[in-house]
Coordinates of C-alpha atoms in Angstrom, one line a residue:
T230 CA 24.7 38.1 19.7
Q231 CA 26.7 41.1 20.9
D232 CA 26.8 39.5 24.4
I233 CA 28.5 36.4 23.0
I234 CA 30.9 38.4 20.8
N235 CA 32.0 40.4 23.9
K236 CA 32.8 37.2 25.7
M237 CA 35.1 36.2 22.8
T238 CA 37.1 39.4 22.4
F239 CA 40.3 37.5 23.4
L240 CA 40.1 35.7 20.1
N241 CA 40.8 37.0 16.6
M242 CA 37.5 38.0 15.0
K243 CA 38.1 35.7 12.0
C244 CA 38.7 32.9 14.4
C245 CA 35.5 33.8 16.4
L246 CA 33.4 33.5 13.3
K247 CA 34.8 30.1 12.5
K248 CA 34.3 28.9 16.0
M249 CA 30.7 30.2 16.1
H250 CA 30.1 28.2 12.9
V251 CA 31.6 25.2 14.6
L252 CA 29.5 25.7 17.7
R253 CA 26.4 25.9 15.6
S254 CA 27.1 22.7 13.8
C255 CA 28.5 20.8 16.8
F256 CA 25.8 21.6 19.3
L257 CA 22.9 23.8 18.3
I258 CA 21.9 21.5 15.5
Y259 CA 22.4 18.4 17.7
F260 CA 20.0 19.7 20.3
R261 CA 17.4 21.5 18.3
Y262 CA 13.9 21.2 19.9
D263 CA 15.1 18.1 21.7
L264 CA 16.5 20.4 24.3
C265 CA 12.9 21.2 25.3
T266 CA 12.5 17.6 26.5
L267 CA 15.5 17.7 28.9
S268 CA 14.7 16.9 32.5
S269 CA 15.6 19.3 35.2
Q270 CA 17.0 18.4 38.6
N271 CA 13.5 18.3 40.0
I272 CA 12.4 15.8 37.3
P273 CA 14.6 12.8 37.9
S274 CA 12.7 10.0 36.0
A275 CA 11.0 9.6 32.6
S276 CA 7.7 8.7 34.2
E277 CA 7.6 12.2 35.7
Q278 CA 8.8 13.9 32.5
Y279 CA 5.6 13.3 30.6
V280 CA 2.2 14.9 31.3
A281 CA -1.2 13.8 29.9
S282 CA -2.9 16.3 27.7
K283 CA -6.7 16.7 27.7
D284 CA -7.0 14.1 25.0
G285 CA -5.3 11.5 27.2
Q286 CA -2.2 11.2 25.0
K287 CA 1.0 11.7 26.8
G288 CA 3.7 13.9 25.3
P289 CA 7.0 15.5 26.1
L290 CA 7.1 18.1 28.8
I291 CA 8.0 21.2 26.9
D292 CA 10.2 23.4 29.0
H293 CA 12.0 26.0 26.9
A294 CA 13.6 27.6 29.9
E295 CA 15.3 24.3 30.8
G296 CA 16.5 23.9 27.2
Q297 CA 18.0 27.4 27.2
R298 CA 19.7 26.7 30.6
F299 CA 21.3 23.6 29.2
L300 CA 22.5 25.5 26.1
N301 CA 23.9 28.3 28.2
D302 CA 25.7 25.9 30.5
T303 CA 27.0 23.9 27.5
F304 CA 28.2 27.1 25.9
K305 CA 30.3 28.0 29.0
V306 CA 31.9 24.6 28.8
I307 CA 32.7 25.1 25.1
M308 CA 34.1 28.6 25.7
E309 CA 36.3 27.5 28.6
E310 CA 37.4 23.9 27.6
V311 CA 37.3 23.9 23.8
L312 CA 38.0 27.5 22.7
S313 CA 40.2 28.8 25.5
K314 CA 42.0 25.8 27.0
G315 CA 41.9 23.8 23.7
A316 CA 43.9 26.5 22.0
D317 CA 46.3 27.0 24.8
V318 CA 49.8 25.5 24.1
K319 CA 50.3 24.8 27.8
E320 CA 47.3 22.5 27.8
K321 CA 47.4 18.9 26.6
V322 CA 46.4 18.0 23.0
C323 CA 44.5 15.1 24.4
E324 CA 43.8 13.4 27.8
W325 CA 44.6 9.9 26.5
R326 CA 42.9 6.8 27.8
D327 CA 42.9 3.3 26.4
P328 CA 39.6 2.1 25.0
A329 CA 38.7 -0.2 27.9
E330 CA 39.5 2.5 30.5
L331 CA 37.7 5.3 28.6
R332 CA 34.6 3.1 28.3
R333 CA 34.7 2.8 32.1
L334 CA 35.1 6.5 32.7
L335 CA 32.3 7.6 30.3
D336 CA 28.7 6.9 31.0
L337 CA 27.8 5.9 27.5
E338 CA 25.0 3.5 28.4
L339 CA 21.5 4.3 27.0
L340 CA 18.8 3.7 29.6
E341 CA 15.1 3.4 29.8
D342 CA 14.7 6.7 31.7
G343 CA 16.1 10.1 30.8
Q344 CA 18.9 11.8 32.7
P345 CA 18.7 15.1 34.7
H346 CA 20.4 18.4 33.7
D347 CA 23.5 18.2 35.9
H348 CA 24.2 14.6 34.7
L349 CA 23.9 15.6 31.0
L350 CA 26.1 18.6 31.6
Q351 CA 28.7 16.4 33.2
Q352 CA 28.6 14.2 30.2
V353 CA 29.4 17.1 28.0
K354 CA 32.3 18.1 30.2
E355 CA 33.7 14.5 30.0
M356 CA 33.1 14.4 26.3
V357 CA 35.2 17.5 25.8
K358 CA 37.9 16.4 28.4
Y359 CA 38.6 13.1 26.6
S360 CA 38.3 14.3 23.0
V361 CA 41.3 15.4 21.0
K362 CA 41.6 19.2 20.9
T363 CA 42.0 19.6 17.1
N364 CA 42.3 23.4 17.4
H365 CA 45.4 23.0 19.6
P366 CA 48.5 24.6 18.2
R367 CA 50.3 21.3 18.4
F368 CA 47.7 19.1 16.8
Y369 CA 49.5 18.1 13.6
N370 CA 47.8 14.8 12.9
Q371 CA 46.0 14.8 9.5
L372 CA 45.1 18.5 9.7
R373 CA 43.2 18.4 6.4
F374 CA 40.4 16.5 8.0
L375 CA 39.5 19.0 10.7
T376 CA 41.5 21.8 12.2
E377 CA 39.2 23.7 14.5
A378 CA 36.3 21.6 15.8
L379 CA 35.7 19.2 18.6
N380 CA 33.4 17.1 16.5
T381 CA 36.4 15.7 14.8
S382 CA 36.4 13.4 11.8
Q383 CA 35.8 9.9 13.0
Y384 CA 38.2 7.4 11.5
T385 CA 40.7 6.3 14.2
Y386 CA 40.4 5.9 18.0
E387 CA 43.4 8.2 18.6
V388 CA 41.6 11.1 16.9
A389 CA 38.1 10.5 18.1
P390 CA 38.3 8.2 21.2
V391 CA 35.0 9.3 22.7
F392 CA 33.0 9.2 19.6
V393 CA 34.3 5.8 18.4
L394 CA 33.1 4.3 21.7
M395 CA 29.9 6.3 21.5
E396 CA 29.1 5.1 18.0
D397 CA 29.7 1.5 19.0
V398 CA 27.2 1.9 21.9
V399 CA 24.5 3.5 19.8
L400 CA 24.8 1.0 16.9
S401 CA 24.7 -1.9 19.3
K402 CA 21.6 -0.5 21.0
L403 CA 19.9 0.0 17.6
R404 CA 20.8 -3.5 16.5
S405 CA 19.3 -4.9 19.7
L406 CA 16.0 -3.2 18.8
V407 CA 16.1 -4.9 15.4
G408 CA 16.6 -8.2 17.1
W409 CA 20.3 -8.8 16.3
S410 CA 22.5 -9.8 19.2
D411 CA 25.6 -9.0 17.2
G412 CA 26.5 -7.3 14.0
D413 CA 28.2 -4.3 12.5
G414 CA 27.3 -0.8 11.2
I415 CA 28.3 2.8 10.7
F416 CA 26.7 6.2 10.6
C417 CA 26.4 7.6 7.1
P418 CA 25.6 11.0 5.6
G419 CA 22.0 10.3 4.9
G420 CA 19.7 7.3 4.0
S421 CA 20.6 7.4 0.3
V422 CA 24.3 6.8 1.2
S423 CA 23.3 4.0 3.6
N424 CA 21.4 2.3 0.7
I425 CA 24.5 2.7 -1.5
Y426 CA 26.5 0.9 1.2
A427 CA 24.0 -1.9 1.2
M428 CA 24.1 -2.4 -2.5
N429 CA 27.9 -2.4 -2.6
L430 CA 28.1 -4.9 0.2
A431 CA 25.5 -7.2 -1.3
R432 CA 27.4 -7.3 -4.6
Y433 CA 30.7 -7.9 -2.9
R434 CA 29.2 -10.8 -0.9
A435 CA 27.9 -12.4 -4.0
F436 CA 30.9 -11.6 -6.2
P437 CA 34.0 -10.7 -4.1
Q438 CA 36.2 -10.6 -7.2
V439 CA 34.4 -7.3 -8.2
K440 CA 36.6 -5.3 -5.8
L441 CA 39.8 -6.4 -7.6
K442 CA 38.7 -7.1 -11.2
G443 CA 35.8 -4.7 -11.6
L444 CA 32.5 -5.1 -13.5
W445 CA 34.1 -7.3 -16.2
S446 CA 34.3 -10.1 -13.6
V447 CA 30.5 -10.2 -12.8
P448 CA 27.4 -11.1 -14.9
R449 CA 24.6 -8.7 -15.6
L450 CA 23.0 -8.0 -12.2
A451 CA 19.5 -7.2 -11.1
V452 CA 18.0 -5.4 -8.1
F453 CA 14.4 -5.7 -6.9
T454 CA 12.5 -2.9 -5.1
S455 CA 8.8 -1.9 -5.0
E456 CA 7.3 0.8 -7.1
E457 CA 7.2 3.0 -4.0
G458 CA 10.7 2.1 -3.0
H459 CA 13.2 4.9 -2.3
Y460 CA 14.6 6.6 -5.4
S461 CA 18.1 6.1 -4.0
I462 CA 18.0 2.5 -5.0
C463 CA 17.9 3.6 -8.7
K464 CA 20.7 6.1 -8.0
A465 CA 22.8 3.4 -6.4
A466 CA 22.2 1.1 -9.3
S467 CA 23.3 3.8 -11.7
M468 CA 26.4 4.7 -9.8
Q469 CA 27.6 1.1 -9.4
G470 CA 27.2 0.2 -13.1
I471 CA 24.2 -2.1 -12.6
G472 CA 22.0 0.1 -14.7
L473 CA 18.5 1.5 -14.3
E474 CA 17.0 -1.1 -16.7
N475 CA 18.1 -3.8 -14.2
V476 CA 16.1 -2.4 -11.3
A477 CA 12.8 -4.4 -11.3
A478 CA 9.6 -3.8 -9.3
S479 CA 8.3 -7.3 -9.4
L480 CA 9.4 -10.0 -6.9
S481 CA 7.8 -13.3 -7.9
H482 CA 8.5 -16.9 -8.7
Q483 CA 9.8 -15.7 -12.1
I484 CA 12.7 -14.0 -10.3
F485 CA 15.4 -15.3 -12.7
D486 CA 13.4 -14.7 -15.9
T487 CA 14.9 -11.2 -16.4
G488 CA 18.1 -12.6 -17.9
A489 CA 20.1 -11.0 -15.2
V490 CA 21.4 -12.4 -11.9
P491 CA 19.5 -10.9 -8.9
F492 CA 21.5 -10.2 -5.8
L493 CA 19.6 -7.7 -3.7
V494 CA 16.0 -7.0 -2.7
S495 CA 15.2 -3.6 -1.2
A496 CA 12.1 -3.7 1.1
T497 CA 10.6 -0.7 2.8
S498 CA 8.9 -0.1 6.1
G499 CA 6.9 3.2 5.8
T500 CA 7.3 4.2 2.2
T501 CA 8.1 7.8 1.5
I502 CA 4.7 8.9 0.1
H503 CA 2.0 6.6 1.4
G504 CA 3.8 5.1 4.5
A505 CA 3.1 1.5 3.4
F506 CA 4.9 -1.5 5.0
D507 CA 6.2 -4.3 2.9
P508 CA 5.5 -7.9 4.1
L509 CA 8.9 -8.6 5.5
D510 CA 8.5 -12.3 6.3
L511 CA 7.3 -13.0 2.8
I512 CA 10.2 -11.1 1.2
A513 CA 12.7 -12.8 3.6
D514 CA 11.4 -16.2 2.5
I515 CA 12.2 -15.4 -1.1
C516 CA 15.6 -13.9 -0.2
E517 CA 16.6 -17.0 1.8
K518 CA 15.4 -19.3 -0.9
Y519 CA 17.6 -17.6 -3.6
G520 CA 20.4 -16.3 -1.5
L521 CA 19.6 -12.7 -2.0
W522 CA 20.6 -9.8 0.2
M523 CA 17.6 -8.3 2.0
L524 CA 17.9 -4.6 2.6
L525 CA 15.3 -2.8 4.7
G526 CA 14.9 0.9 4.5
G527 CA 12.8 3.4 6.6
G528 CA 10.6 3.1 9.6
G529 CA 13.2 2.0 12.1
S530 CA 12.0 4.3 14.8
V531 CA 8.7 2.3 15.0
L532 CA 10.8 -0.3 16.8
F533 CA 10.9 1.9 19.9
S534 CA 7.1 1.3 20.3
K535 CA 5.8 -1.9 21.9
K536 CA 2.4 -1.0 20.5
H537 CA 3.4 -0.5 16.9
R538 CA 6.6 -2.6 16.2
H539 CA 4.4 -5.4 14.9
L540 CA 4.3 -3.4 11.6
M541 CA 7.9 -4.5 11.1
K542 CA 7.4 -8.2 11.8
G543 CA 10.2 -10.1 10.3
I544 CA 12.8 -7.3 10.4
E545 CA 15.3 -9.5 12.2
R546 CA 15.6 -11.6 9.0
A547 CA 17.0 -8.8 7.0
D548 CA 20.7 -8.6 6.2
S549 CA 21.0 -4.8 6.6
M550 CA 18.9 -1.9 7.6
T551 CA 18.9 1.9 6.9
W552 CA 17.6 3.9 9.8
N553 CA 17.2 7.6 9.8
P554 CA 16.6 9.0 13.3
H555 CA 16.7 12.6 11.8
K556 CA 13.2 11.8 10.4
M557 CA 10.7 10.4 12.8
L558 CA 12.7 11.1 16.0
L559 CA 13.7 14.5 14.7
T560 CA 17.4 14.3 15.8
G561 CA 19.5 17.0 14.2
L562 CA 20.4 16.7 10.5
Q563 CA 22.0 14.5 9.5
C564 CA 21.8 11.3 11.5
S565 CA 21.5 8.0 9.4
A566 CA 22.6 4.6 10.7
F567 CA 23.5 1.7 8.5
L568 CA 23.1 -1.5 10.4
L569 CA 24.4 -5.0 9.5
K570 CA 23.6 -8.5 10.8
D571 CA 27.0 -9.6 9.4
T572 CA 29.7 -10.6 11.9
T573 CA 32.4 -11.5 9.4
D574 CA 33.8 -7.9 9.1
L575 CA 32.3 -7.7 5.6
L576 CA 32.0 -3.9 5.9
K577 CA 35.7 -3.5 6.3
H578 CA 36.7 -6.2 3.7
C579 CA 34.5 -4.6 1.1
H580 CA 35.8 -1.0 1.6
C581 CA 39.2 -1.1 3.2
A582 CA 42.2 0.4 1.4
N583 CA 44.7 -0.4 4.3
V584 CA 46.4 3.0 4.0
T585 CA 49.5 2.9 6.2
Y586 CA 49.5 6.5 7.2
L587 CA 46.2 6.0 9.1
F588 CA 45.7 2.3 9.8
Q589 CA 49.0 1.0 11.1
K590 CA 48.8 -2.5 12.5
D591 CA 51.5 -1.9 15.2
K592 CA 49.7 0.9 17.2
F593 CA 49.9 0.9 21.0
Y594 CA 46.2 0.3 21.3
D595 CA 43.6 -2.2 20.0
V596 CA 43.4 -1.2 16.3
S597 CA 39.9 -2.8 15.9
F598 CA 38.7 0.6 17.2
D599 CA 40.0 2.3 14.1
T600 CA 36.8 2.2 12.1
G601 CA 37.6 4.5 9.2
D602 CA 38.5 1.7 6.8
K603 CA 34.9 0.4 7.0
S604 CA 33.7 3.7 5.5
I605 CA 33.6 4.7 1.8
Q606 CA 34.8 8.1 2.6
C607 CA 37.2 7.0 5.4
G608 CA 36.5 9.7 8.0
H609 CA 32.9 10.6 8.8
K610 CA 31.1 13.1 11.0
V611 CA 30.3 12.2 14.6
D612 CA 26.6 12.0 13.9
C613 CA 26.1 9.3 16.6
L614 CA 26.4 12.2 19.2
K615 CA 23.0 13.6 18.0
L616 CA 21.1 10.5 18.7
W617 CA 23.1 9.5 21.8
L618 CA 22.5 12.9 23.5
M619 CA 18.7 12.8 22.8
W620 CA 18.5 9.2 23.9
K621 CA 20.5 10.0 27.1
A622 CA 18.2 12.9 27.8
V623 CA 14.8 11.3 27.5
G624 CA 15.6 7.6 27.7
T625 CA 14.2 4.7 25.8
R626 CA 10.8 5.3 27.3
G627 CA 10.9 8.9 26.1
L628 CA 11.6 7.9 22.6
E629 CA 8.8 5.4 22.7
E630 CA 6.4 8.1 23.9
R631 CA 7.5 10.2 21.0
V632 CA 6.7 7.5 18.5
D633 CA 3.4 6.6 20.1
K634 CA 2.4 10.2 20.1
A635 CA 3.1 10.6 16.4
F636 CA 0.8 7.6 15.7
F637 CA -1.9 9.0 17.9
Y638 CA -2.0 12.3 16.2
T639 CA -1.9 10.7 12.8
R640 CA -5.0 8.8 13.6
Y641 CA -6.5 11.9 15.2
L642 CA -5.9 13.9 12.0
V643 CA -7.6 11.3 9.8
Q644 CA -10.5 11.1 12.2
E645 CA -11.1 14.9 12.1
M646 CA -10.5 15.0 8.4
K647 CA -13.3 12.5 7.8
K648 CA -15.7 14.8 9.7
K649 CA -15.1 17.7 7.3
E650 CA -16.6 18.2 3.9
G651 CA -14.1 18.7 1.1
F652 CA -11.3 16.5 2.4
Q653 CA -10.7 13.3 0.5
L654 CA -8.1 10.7 1.6
V655 CA -5.9 9.0 -0.9
T656 CA -5.5 6.1 1.4
E657 CA -8.5 5.5 3.6
Q658 CA -6.6 4.3 6.7
P659 CA -2.9 5.2 6.7
Q660 CA -0.5 2.6 8.3
F661 CA 2.2 5.1 9.3
M662 CA 2.7 8.9 9.8
N663 CA 1.7 9.7 6.2
V664 CA -1.7 11.2 5.6
C665 CA -2.2 11.8 1.8
F666 CA -5.3 13.8 0.8
W667 CA -7.0 16.2 -1.6
F668 CA -8.9 19.3 -0.7
I669 CA -11.9 19.6 -2.9
P670 CA -13.0 23.3 -3.0
P671 CA -16.8 24.0 -3.1
S672 CA -16.6 24.8 -6.8
L673 CA -15.6 21.2 -7.6
R674 CA -17.8 19.3 -5.1
G675 CA -20.2 17.0 -6.8
K676 CA -18.4 17.4 -10.2
Q677 CA -16.3 14.2 -10.0
N678 CA -17.7 12.9 -13.3
S679 CA -17.1 16.0 -15.3
D680 CA -14.5 16.1 -18.0
Y681 CA -12.6 19.0 -16.4
Y682 CA -12.6 17.7 -12.8
Q683 CA -9.1 16.0 -12.7
E684 CA -7.5 18.9 -14.6
R685 CA -8.9 21.5 -12.2
L686 CA -8.3 19.5 -9.1
S687 CA -4.6 19.2 -10.1
K688 CA -4.3 23.0 -9.7
V689 CA -5.8 23.2 -6.2
A690 CA -2.9 21.9 -4.1
P691 CA -0.3 24.1 -5.9
A692 CA -2.5 27.2 -5.4
I693 CA -3.1 26.5 -1.7
K694 CA 0.7 25.8 -1.2
E695 CA 1.5 29.2 -2.8
R696 CA -0.9 31.0 -0.5
M697 CA 0.3 29.3 2.7
V698 CA 3.9 30.0 1.8
R699 CA 3.3 33.7 0.9
Q700 CA 1.3 34.2 4.1
G701 CA 3.8 32.1 6.2
S702 CA 1.0 30.2 8.0
M703 CA 2.1 26.6 7.1
M704 CA 4.4 24.5 5.0
I705 CA 3.1 21.4 3.3
G706 CA 4.3 19.8 0.1
Y707 CA 2.2 18.4 -2.8
Q708 CA 2.8 16.0 -5.6
P709 CA 1.2 13.8 -8.3
Q710 CA 1.8 10.1 -8.1
A711 CA 0.8 6.9 -10.0
G712 CA -1.9 8.6 -12.1
R713 CA -3.2 10.6 -9.3
V714 CA -3.3 14.4 -9.7
N715 CA -1.6 16.7 -7.2
F716 CA -2.4 15.9 -3.5
F717 CA -1.0 16.8 -0.1
P718 CA 1.3 14.2 1.5
M719 CA 1.2 15.3 5.2
I720 CA 3.6 13.6 7.6
V721 CA 2.7 13.9 11.3
H722 CA 5.7 13.4 13.6
S723 CA 6.5 16.6 15.5
P724 CA 6.8 15.9 19.3
Q725 CA 5.1 19.2 20.0
I726 CA 1.9 18.7 18.0
S727 CA -1.4 19.2 19.7
E728 CA -5.1 18.9 19.0
Q729 CA -5.1 22.7 18.3
D730 CA -2.5 22.2 15.6
V731 CA -4.6 19.6 13.9
H732 CA -7.7 21.8 13.8
F733 CA -5.6 24.8 12.7
L734 CA -4.2 22.7 9.7
L735 CA -7.7 21.7 8.5
N736 CA -9.3 25.2 9.1
E737 CA -6.3 26.9 7.3
I738 CA -6.6 24.7 4.2
E739 CA -10.3 25.5 4.1
R740 CA -9.6 29.2 4.4
L741 CA -6.9 29.2 1.8
G742 CA -8.7 27.1 -0.7
G743 CA -12.4 27.8 -0.2
D744 CA -12.6 30.3 -3.1
L745 CA -10.7 28.3 -5.7

């Protein structure tokens, strides 16, 4: 805006544009609509942050003014501390603190209840204070990684002290929800990359010689996943030289009859299309019997809910888990955690390169806080901040409310859909947030046995999708799957959804498709 530009006239315009891009990626994406759930000074606890709607389901208190206030106050901190002071040669490049001391100074703990506005703003100030000012004229350390943003590349404690500690706290908290008292992990650029990590680690654990000697040193390998498993498992198998023909969809007593050596089983909680949950205990029994790595993908946010976490019974028996808070919890893109039960530093042994210009062993602080060598790409974005800030704002109870509300409105949508003529569910009673359905226009009702029925029904969803996009009223995808013609796979997880939204969805589909 012009007002913002006027405030930044002391900077070169080219620099302004770069900084504005940095601010967008560092903060605006992190906060998104989650800012609307921030508590004010007059709302000190999570129990007061939620109000019951007329249907009895609690939901986040939507306060756009409060969210805007937080953004405005945060922007002032960025302007003064990051852009102005951070670029001033008279200021320090960093306010150094050893890991133990910095952990004491920062309030990184994630609590049951959310935190008020002033407390969150203070956290932002401290985050800036103790982070390395990479836009400082005298920051010369690996400039190619980042030269102008506070959300620095995360690979050593000296470059990203706040975020190294923050990631450790968030990963530890997530593992505790899984049921692991200890372990390891890292934030990855998306769930697909997290699954690639899992496959690489599983192969390394089974055949550690592969890192040095390559594929020639291992037998033909096999991976197991379900027919509805995530497509990234196939991509990972292709990338790592395992081959698509060695990805099997049957996990049975004939596990070794494929002629290849199995080493990994990919289970899913909340499959992408139908939201189905694999029987984790059953799969874990087989994995333990044959010494296979058990990877669990999807659905992790269900663990916040005491009411629904039973869907993931047996999760603590998995070896690793891919968890995407940017999906069900709607943290800013991207935010994907790869969690490990392993305590032997397997992540580092598998991926480390021990480059001496980054990971010197004789540094003046505890080098175990240099986490970059655990990562495939070495440095990685400080994605932990997105989840940490949301968690800090609404608390564990607030995230539980968000999950429970998504389940409630999924069930409500199904209930209302069954009352209406013309809506046919693909799965009669969805387990998760996924509601898959066809809309049968009046011209096709009662014609299910005709020769042309399936062919004409396949054209209904694409036609309705085109109309809703052109009119801008909604956005829902469609797809065919497993012999089924095009249907709508609706996922209900917005924290702002209401009864009115559900009825609008159903009425709008009727309006858009009634004449087809």
